Coordinates of C-alpha atoms in Angstrom, one line a residue:
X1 CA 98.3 52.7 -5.9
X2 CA 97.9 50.1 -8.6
X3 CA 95.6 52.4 -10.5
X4 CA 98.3 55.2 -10.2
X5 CA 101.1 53.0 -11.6
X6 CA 98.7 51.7 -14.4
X7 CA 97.8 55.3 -15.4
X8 CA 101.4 56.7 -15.3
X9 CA 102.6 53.3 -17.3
X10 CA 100.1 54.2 -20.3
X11 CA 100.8 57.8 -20.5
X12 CA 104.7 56.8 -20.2
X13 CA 103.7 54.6 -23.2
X14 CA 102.2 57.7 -25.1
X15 CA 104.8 59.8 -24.9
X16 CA 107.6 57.1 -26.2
X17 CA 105.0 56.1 -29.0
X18 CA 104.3 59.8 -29.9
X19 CA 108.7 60.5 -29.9
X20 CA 109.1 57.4 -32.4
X21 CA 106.0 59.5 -34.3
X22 CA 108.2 62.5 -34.5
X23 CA 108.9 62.8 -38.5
X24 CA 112.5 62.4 -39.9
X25 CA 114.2 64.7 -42.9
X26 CA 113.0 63.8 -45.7
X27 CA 116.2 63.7 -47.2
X28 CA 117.3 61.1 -44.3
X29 CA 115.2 58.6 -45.9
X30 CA 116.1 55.8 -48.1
X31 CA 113.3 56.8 -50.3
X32 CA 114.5 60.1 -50.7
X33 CA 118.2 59.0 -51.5
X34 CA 116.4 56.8 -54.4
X35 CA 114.3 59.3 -55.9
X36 CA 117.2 62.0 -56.1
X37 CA 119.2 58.8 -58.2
X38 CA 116.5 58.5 -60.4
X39 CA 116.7 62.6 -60.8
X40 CA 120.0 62.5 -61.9
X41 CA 119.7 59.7 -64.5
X42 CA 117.1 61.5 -66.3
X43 CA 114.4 58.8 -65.5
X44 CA 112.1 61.3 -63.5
X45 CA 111.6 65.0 -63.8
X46 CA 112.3 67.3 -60.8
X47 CA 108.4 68.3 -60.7
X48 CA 107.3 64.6 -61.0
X49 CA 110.1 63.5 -57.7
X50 CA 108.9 66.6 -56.3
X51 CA 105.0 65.3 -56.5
X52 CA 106.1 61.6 -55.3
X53 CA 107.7 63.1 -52.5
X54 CA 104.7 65.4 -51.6
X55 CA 102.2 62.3 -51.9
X56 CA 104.7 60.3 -49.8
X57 CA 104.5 62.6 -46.6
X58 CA 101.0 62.3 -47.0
X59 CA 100.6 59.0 -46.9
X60 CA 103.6 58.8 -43.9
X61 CA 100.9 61.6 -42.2
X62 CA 98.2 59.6 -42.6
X63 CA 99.4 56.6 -41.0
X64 CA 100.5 58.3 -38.2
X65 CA 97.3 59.8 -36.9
X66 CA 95.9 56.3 -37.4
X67 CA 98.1 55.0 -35.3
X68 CA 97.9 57.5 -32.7
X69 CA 94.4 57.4 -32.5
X70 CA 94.5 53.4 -32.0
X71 CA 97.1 54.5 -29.1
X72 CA 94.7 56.7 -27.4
X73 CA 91.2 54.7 -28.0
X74 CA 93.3 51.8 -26.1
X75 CA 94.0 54.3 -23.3
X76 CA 90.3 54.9 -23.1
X77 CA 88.9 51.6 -23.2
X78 CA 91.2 50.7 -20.5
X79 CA 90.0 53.1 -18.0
X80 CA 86.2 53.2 -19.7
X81 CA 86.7 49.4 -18.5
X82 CA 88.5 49.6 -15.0
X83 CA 85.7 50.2 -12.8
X84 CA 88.7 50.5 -9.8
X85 CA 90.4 53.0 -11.9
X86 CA 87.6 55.4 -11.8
X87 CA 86.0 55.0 -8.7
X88 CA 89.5 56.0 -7.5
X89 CA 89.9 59.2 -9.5
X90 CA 86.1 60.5 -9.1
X91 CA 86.5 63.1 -6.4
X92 CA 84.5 61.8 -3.0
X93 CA 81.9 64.6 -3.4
X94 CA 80.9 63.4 -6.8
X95 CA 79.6 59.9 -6.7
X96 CA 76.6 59.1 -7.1
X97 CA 76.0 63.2 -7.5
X98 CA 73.6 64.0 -10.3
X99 CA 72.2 67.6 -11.2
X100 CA 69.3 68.6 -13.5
X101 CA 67.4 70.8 -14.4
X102 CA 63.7 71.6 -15.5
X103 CA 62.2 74.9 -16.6
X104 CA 59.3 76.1 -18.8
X105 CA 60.2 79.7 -20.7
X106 CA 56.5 80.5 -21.8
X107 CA 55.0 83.1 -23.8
X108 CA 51.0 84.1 -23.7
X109 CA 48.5 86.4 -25.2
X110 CA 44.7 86.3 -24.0
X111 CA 41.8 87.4 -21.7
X112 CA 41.5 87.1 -18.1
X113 CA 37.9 86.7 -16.4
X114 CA 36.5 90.1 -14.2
X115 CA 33.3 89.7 -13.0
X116 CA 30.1 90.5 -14.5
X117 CA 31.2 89.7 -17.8
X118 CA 33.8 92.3 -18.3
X119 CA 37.6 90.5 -19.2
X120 CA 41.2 92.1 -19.2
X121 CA 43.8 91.5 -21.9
X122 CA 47.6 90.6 -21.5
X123 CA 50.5 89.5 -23.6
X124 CA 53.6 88.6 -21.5
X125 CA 57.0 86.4 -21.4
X126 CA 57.2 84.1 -18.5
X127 CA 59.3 81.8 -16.6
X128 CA 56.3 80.0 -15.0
X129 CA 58.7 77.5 -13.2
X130 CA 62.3 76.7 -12.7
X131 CA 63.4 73.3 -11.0
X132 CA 67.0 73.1 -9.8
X133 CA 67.5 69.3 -8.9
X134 CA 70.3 67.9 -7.1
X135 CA 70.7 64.1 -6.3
X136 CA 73.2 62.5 -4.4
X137 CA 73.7 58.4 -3.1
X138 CA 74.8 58.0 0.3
X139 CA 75.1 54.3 0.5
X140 CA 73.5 51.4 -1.6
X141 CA 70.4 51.8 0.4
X142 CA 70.4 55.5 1.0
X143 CA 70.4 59.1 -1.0
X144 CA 68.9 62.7 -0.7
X145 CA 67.5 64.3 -2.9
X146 CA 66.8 68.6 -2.8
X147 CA 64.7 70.7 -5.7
X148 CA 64.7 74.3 -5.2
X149 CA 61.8 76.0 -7.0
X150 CA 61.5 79.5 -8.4
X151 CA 57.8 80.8 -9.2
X152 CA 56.5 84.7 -10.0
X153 CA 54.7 85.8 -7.5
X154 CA 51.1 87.8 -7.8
X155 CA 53.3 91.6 -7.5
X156 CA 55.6 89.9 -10.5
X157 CA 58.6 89.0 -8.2
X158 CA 60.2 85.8 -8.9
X159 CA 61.1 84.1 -5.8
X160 CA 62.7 80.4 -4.9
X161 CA 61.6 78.1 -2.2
X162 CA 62.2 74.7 -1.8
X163 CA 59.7 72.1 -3.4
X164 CA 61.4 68.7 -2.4
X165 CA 63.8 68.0 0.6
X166 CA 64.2 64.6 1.7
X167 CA 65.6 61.4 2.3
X168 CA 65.5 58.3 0.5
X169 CA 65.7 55.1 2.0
X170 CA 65.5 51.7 -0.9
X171 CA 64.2 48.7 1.1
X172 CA 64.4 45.4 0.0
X173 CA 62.1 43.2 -1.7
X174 CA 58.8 42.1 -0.2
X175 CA 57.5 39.0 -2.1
X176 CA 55.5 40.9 -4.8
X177 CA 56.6 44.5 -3.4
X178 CA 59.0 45.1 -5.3
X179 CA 61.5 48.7 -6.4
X180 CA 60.2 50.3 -2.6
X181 CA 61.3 53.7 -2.3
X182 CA 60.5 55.5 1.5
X183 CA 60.5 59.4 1.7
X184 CA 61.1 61.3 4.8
X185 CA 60.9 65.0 4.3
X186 CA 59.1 67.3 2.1
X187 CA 58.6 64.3 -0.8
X188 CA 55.9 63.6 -3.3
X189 CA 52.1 62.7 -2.7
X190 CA 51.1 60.0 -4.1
X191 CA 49.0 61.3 -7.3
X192 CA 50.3 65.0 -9.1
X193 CA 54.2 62.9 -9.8
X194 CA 52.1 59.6 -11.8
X195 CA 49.7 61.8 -13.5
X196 CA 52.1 63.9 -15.0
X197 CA 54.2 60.4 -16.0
X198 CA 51.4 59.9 -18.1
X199 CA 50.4 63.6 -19.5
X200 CA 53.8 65.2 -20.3
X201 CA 52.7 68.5 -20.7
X202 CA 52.3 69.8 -17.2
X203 CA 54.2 72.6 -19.1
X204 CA 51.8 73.9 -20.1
X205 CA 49.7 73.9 -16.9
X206 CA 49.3 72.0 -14.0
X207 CA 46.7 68.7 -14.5
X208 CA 42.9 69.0 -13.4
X209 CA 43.0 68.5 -9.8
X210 CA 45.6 70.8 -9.2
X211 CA 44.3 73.0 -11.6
X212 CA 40.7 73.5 -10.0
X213 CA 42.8 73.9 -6.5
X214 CA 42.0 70.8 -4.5
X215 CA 46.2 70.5 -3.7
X216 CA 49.1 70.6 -5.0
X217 CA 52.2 68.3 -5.7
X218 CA 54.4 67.8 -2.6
X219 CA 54.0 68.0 1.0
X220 CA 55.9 67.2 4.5
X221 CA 55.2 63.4 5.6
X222 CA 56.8 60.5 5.2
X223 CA 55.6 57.6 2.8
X224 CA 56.4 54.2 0.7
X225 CA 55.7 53.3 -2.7
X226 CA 57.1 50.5 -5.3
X227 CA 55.6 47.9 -7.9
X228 CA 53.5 45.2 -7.9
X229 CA 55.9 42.6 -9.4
X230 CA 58.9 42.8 -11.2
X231 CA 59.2 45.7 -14.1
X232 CA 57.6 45.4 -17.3
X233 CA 60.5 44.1 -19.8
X234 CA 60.9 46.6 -22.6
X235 CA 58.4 49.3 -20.9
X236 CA 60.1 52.0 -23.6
X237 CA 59.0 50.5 -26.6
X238 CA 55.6 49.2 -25.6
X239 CA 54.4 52.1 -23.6
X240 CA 56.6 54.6 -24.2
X241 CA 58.5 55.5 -20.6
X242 CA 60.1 53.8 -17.9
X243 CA 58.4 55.8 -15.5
X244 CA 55.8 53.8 -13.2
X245 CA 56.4 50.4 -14.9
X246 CA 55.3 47.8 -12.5
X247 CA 54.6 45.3 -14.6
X248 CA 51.5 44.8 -12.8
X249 CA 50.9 48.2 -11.2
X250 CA 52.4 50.5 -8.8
X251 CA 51.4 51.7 -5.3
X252 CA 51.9 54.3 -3.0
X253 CA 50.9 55.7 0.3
X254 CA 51.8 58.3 2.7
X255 CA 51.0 60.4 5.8
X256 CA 51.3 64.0 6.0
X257 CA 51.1 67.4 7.0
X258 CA 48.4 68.4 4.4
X259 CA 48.6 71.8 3.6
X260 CA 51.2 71.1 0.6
X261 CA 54.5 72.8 0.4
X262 CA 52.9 76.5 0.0
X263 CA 52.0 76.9 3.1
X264 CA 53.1 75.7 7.1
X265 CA 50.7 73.6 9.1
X266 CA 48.4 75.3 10.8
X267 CA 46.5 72.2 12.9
X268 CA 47.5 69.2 14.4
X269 CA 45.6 67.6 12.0
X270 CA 47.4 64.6 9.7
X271 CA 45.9 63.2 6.4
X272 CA 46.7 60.1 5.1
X273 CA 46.8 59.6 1.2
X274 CA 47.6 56.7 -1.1
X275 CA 47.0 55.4 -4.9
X276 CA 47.0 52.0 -6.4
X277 CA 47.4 51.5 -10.2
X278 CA 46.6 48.1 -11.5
X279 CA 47.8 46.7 -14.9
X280 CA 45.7 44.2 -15.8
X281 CA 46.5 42.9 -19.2
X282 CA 50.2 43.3 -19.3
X283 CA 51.0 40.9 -22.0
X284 CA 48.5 42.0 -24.3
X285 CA 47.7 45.3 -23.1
X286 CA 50.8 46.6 -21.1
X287 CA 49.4 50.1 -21.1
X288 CA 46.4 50.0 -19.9
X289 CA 46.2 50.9 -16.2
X290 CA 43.5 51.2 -13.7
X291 CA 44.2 53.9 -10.6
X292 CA 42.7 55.1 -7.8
X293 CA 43.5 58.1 -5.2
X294 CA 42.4 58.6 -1.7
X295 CA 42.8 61.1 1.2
X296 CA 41.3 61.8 4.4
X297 CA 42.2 64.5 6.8
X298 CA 41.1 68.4 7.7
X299 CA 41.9 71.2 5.8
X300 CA 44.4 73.6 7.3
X301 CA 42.7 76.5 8.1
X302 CA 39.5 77.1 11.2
X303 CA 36.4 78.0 9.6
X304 CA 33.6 80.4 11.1
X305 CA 32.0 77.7 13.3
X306 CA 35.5 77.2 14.6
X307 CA 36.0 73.8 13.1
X308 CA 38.5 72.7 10.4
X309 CA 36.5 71.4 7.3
X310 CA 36.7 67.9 6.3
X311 CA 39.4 67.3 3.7
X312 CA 38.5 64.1 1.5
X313 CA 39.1 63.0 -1.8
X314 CA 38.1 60.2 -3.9
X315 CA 39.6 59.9 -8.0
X316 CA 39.5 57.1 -10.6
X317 CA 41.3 57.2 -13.7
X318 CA 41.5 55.3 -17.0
X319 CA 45.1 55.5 -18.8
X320 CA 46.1 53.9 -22.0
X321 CA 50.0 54.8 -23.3
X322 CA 51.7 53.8 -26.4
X323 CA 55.1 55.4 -27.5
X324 CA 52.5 57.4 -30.0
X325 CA 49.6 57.4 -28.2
X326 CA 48.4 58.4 -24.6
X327 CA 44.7 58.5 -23.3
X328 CA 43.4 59.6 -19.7
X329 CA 39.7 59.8 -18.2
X330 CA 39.1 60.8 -15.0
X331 CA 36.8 61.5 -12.2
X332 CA 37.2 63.1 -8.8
X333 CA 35.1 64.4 -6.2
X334 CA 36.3 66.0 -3.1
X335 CA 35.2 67.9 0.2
X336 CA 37.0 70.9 0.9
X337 CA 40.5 71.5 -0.2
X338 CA 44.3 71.0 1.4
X339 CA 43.8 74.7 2.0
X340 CA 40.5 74.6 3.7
X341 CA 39.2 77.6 2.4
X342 CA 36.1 75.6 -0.1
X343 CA 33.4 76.3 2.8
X344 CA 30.1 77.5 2.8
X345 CA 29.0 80.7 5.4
X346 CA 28.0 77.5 8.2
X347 CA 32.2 76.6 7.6
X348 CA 30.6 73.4 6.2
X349 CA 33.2 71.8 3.6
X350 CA 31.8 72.1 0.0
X351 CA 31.6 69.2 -2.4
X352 CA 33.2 69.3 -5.6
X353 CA 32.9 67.5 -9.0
X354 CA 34.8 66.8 -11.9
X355 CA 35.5 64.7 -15.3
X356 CA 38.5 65.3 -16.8
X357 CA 40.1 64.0 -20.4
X358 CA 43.1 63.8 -22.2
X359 CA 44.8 62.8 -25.3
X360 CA 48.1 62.7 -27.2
X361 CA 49.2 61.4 -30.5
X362 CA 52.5 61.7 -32.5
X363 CA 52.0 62.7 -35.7
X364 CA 53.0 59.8 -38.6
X365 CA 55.1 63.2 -40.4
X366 CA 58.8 62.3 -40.3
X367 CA 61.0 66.2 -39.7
X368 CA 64.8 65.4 -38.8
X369 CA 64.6 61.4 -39.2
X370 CA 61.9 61.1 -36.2
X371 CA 58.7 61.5 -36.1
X372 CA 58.6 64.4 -33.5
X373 CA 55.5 66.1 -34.0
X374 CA 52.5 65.7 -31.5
X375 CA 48.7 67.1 -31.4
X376 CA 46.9 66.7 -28.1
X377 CA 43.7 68.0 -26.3
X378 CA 42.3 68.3 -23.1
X379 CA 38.9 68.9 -21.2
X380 CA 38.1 69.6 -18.1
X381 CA 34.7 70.2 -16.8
X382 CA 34.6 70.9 -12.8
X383 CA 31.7 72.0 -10.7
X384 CA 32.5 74.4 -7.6
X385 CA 29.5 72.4 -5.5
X386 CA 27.6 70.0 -6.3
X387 CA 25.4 69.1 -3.6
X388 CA 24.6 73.4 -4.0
X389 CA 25.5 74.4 -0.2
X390 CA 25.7 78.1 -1.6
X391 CA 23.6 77.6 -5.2
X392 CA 22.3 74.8 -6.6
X393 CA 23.3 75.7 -10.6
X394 CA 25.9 77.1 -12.9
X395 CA 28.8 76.9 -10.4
X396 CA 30.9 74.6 -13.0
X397 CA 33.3 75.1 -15.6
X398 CA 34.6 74.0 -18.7
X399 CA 38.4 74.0 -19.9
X400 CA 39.5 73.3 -23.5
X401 CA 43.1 72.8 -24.6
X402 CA 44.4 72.2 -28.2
X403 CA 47.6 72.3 -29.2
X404 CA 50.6 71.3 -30.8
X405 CA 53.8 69.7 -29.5
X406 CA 57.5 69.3 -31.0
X407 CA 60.3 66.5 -29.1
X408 CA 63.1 68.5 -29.7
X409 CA 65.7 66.4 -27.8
X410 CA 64.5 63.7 -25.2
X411 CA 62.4 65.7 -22.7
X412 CA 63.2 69.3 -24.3
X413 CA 59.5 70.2 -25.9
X414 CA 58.3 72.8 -27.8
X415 CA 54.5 73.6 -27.4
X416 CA 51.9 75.7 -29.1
X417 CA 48.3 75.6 -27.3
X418 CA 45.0 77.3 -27.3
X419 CA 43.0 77.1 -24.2
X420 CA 39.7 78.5 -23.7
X421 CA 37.3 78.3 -20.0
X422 CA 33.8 79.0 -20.1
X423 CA 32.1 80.1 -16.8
X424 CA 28.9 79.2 -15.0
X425 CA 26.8 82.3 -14.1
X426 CA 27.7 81.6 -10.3
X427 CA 31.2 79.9 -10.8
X428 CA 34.2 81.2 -9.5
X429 CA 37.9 81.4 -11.1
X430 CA 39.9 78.2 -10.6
X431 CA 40.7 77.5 -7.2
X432 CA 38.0 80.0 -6.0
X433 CA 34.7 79.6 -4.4
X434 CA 31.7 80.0 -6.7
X435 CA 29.6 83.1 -6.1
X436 CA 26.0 83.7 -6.5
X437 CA 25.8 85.9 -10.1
X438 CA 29.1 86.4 -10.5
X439 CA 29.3 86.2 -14.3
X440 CA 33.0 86.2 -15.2
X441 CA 33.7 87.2 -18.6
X442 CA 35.6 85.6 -21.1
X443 CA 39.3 83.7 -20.1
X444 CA 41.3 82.4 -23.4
X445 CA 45.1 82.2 -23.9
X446 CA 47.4 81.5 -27.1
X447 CA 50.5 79.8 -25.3
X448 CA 54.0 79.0 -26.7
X449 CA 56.2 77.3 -24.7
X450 CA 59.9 76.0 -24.4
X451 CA 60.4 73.2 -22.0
X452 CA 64.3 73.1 -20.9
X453 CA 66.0 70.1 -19.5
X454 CA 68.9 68.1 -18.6

């Protein structure tokens, strides 16, 4: 009620200060009376009263906007400071609501791999993704959290489904555990979301695990994750995000269902992932990070012996950020897939391989008073089985990506990109099995993308 009597008190207040604004006759004024005198003595003209009296109401003008505007800035520093004041206006449903969202609006032109060396050709607009986030706190310790998901389908559709449904619970510190987040529901594994906190263009395609089809980005389970001692003061300007800035490391680790939010579960099976990231040197190196990524489990679907295939992964990665400059390496190797579909004709999981790098670096050109403009590249080289359960040669390939990159506005991007894959004579396409002289033909793209956010 106090809040309610303040508010009605100011705007009482800006309604008597806006009648005393109200401007009088001119001829009601003193200075008016005076001027007319001086007309009919002969001392000024008629044109020349008429002039002062024009550059008078001006001036009268002027100062009353300034004074109303003083009025009103008051008015909104008093509320802007009364925390009371708008916790008790903000509707119920609304605190602690936030809504974003995240889409990529692409455009490519290229070649698609057929077998024996034969490609097709395609030019097409595309909404390759589109994240609807909403966010909401509960209490201090507690909020949800639901992203709904549109994708095309293979027949062109577009369809939704939802990519993250859960609940967040916010612990309290644990000596060095510190920032501890727990996610029950369909929440993040523990890799895809700090990989792509590193390499910001998952616009333009998903990062080289994902991309060779090992698993994707969220799954049912519940897990924890936080930082290894307190955050790293002034993360933005020394590495260039606040995202993942333990400021010696981060951690997380989960159990789940382990198909990934594609598909339902179709074993009993759980796997258990996790990933520690060390920073080492975090007064004279603060971005330079050391990670690792395990899982262990069965893939989700029975093979011909009647088994599910093992399901393990194993990846290392190198990272190096600066606000202009990012680095990755990377290596993986992996049996099976989340899927369980990499077997050979025993059902025996296939072993994989791959080395993956990345870099970014903005441009020293200055366009709109910021120096916006990126170049970065990737390579990928991954090999469809290694320890040669169905061949034992050319069942690898190799990805290039060049291209360009403009910050429009925080995370609103503008990409340009050439990527390029070269095929092994028994490799399969990406998330395929390799097959014995399969000889795919030529896959290259020209991409232009427009990342949208808010």
């Amino acid at each position: 009620m106090k809040r309610i009597v303040l508010v009605f008190s100011l705007l009482l207040g800006l309604v008597a200060f806006s009648l005393l604004l109200i401007p009088k006759p001119a001829h009601a004024g003193s200075e008016s009376i005076l001027i007319r005198i001086l007309v009919k003595k002969g001392i000024l003209t008629q044109q020349e009263a008429d002039e002062i009296m024009k550059e008078a109401k001006k001036e009268e003008a002027k100062k009353k906007n300034q004074m109303k505007v003083v009025a009103v800035e008051a008015v909104k520093k008093e509320i802007k400071e009364d925390k009371d004041f708008k916790e008790e206006f903000v509707p119920r449903a609304l605190k602690g609501l936030k809504i974003g969202l995240l889409s990529y609006i692409d455009f490519s032109t290229g070649k698609s791999p057929l077998v024996g060396g034969n490609e097709q050709t395609y030019s097409e607009m595309k909404l390759t993704r589109g994240y609807l986030t909403v966010k909401k706190d509960i209490l201090p310790w507690l909020s949800g959290r639901m992203t709904y998901d549109i994708h095309r389908e293979a027949s062109g559709d577009i369809k939704g489904r939802i990519k993250y449904l859960y609940a967040e619970l916010r612990p309290k510190n644990l000596g060095p555990l510190t920032d501890m987040k727990i996610e029950i529901g369909q929440g993040h594994i523990p890799w895809l979301d700090f990989e792509e906190h590193v390499n910001p263009y998952r616009m333009q395609g998903t990062m080289a695990i994902e991309r060779a089809g090992v698993f994707n980005s969220a799954d049912l389970g519940i897990s924890i994750r936080g930082y290894l001692g307190r955050k790293l003061q002034n993360a933005k300007e020394l590495i260039g995000n606040t995202h993942y800035d333990g400021k010696y490391g981060s951690w997380h680790i989960g159990i789940y269902n382990g198909a990934g939010y594609h598909r339902g579960e179709h074993n009993t099976n759980k796997v258990l992932e996790g990933r520690l990231t060390l920073r080492p040197l975090p007064a004279i190196l603060p971005g330079l990070q050391l990670s690792y990524f395990g899982l262990i489990g069965e893939g989700d679907t029975k093979a011909v012996n009647g088994n599910y295939p093992d399901y393990e992964v194993n990846l290392f990665m190198l990272s190096y950020q600066r606000p202009d400059f990012i680095f990755t390496g990377q290596y993986f190797r992996t049996k099976g897939n989340a899927k369980g579909t990499w077997v050979d004709v025993r059902g025996d999981a296939l072993r994989t391989g791959c080395y993956s790098f990345f870099m970014d670096y903005r441009l020293p050109v200055i366009l709109f008073s910021a120096q916006r403009l990126h170049i970065f590249g990737r390579y990928d080289h991954f090999d469809q089985d290694i320890n040669g359960h169905i061949t034992d040669h050319n069942t690898a390939y190799r990805m290039y990506i060049f291209g360009l990159g403009y910050d429009v506005y925080k995370e609103n991007k503008l990409i340009l990109t050439f990527e390029k894959t070269d095929y092994g004579a028994n490799a399969g396409e990406k998330g395929g099995l390799p097959v014995i002289g399969n000889n795919l033909g030529d896959e290259y793209k020209w991409q232009m993308v427009w990342q949208l956010h808010f």
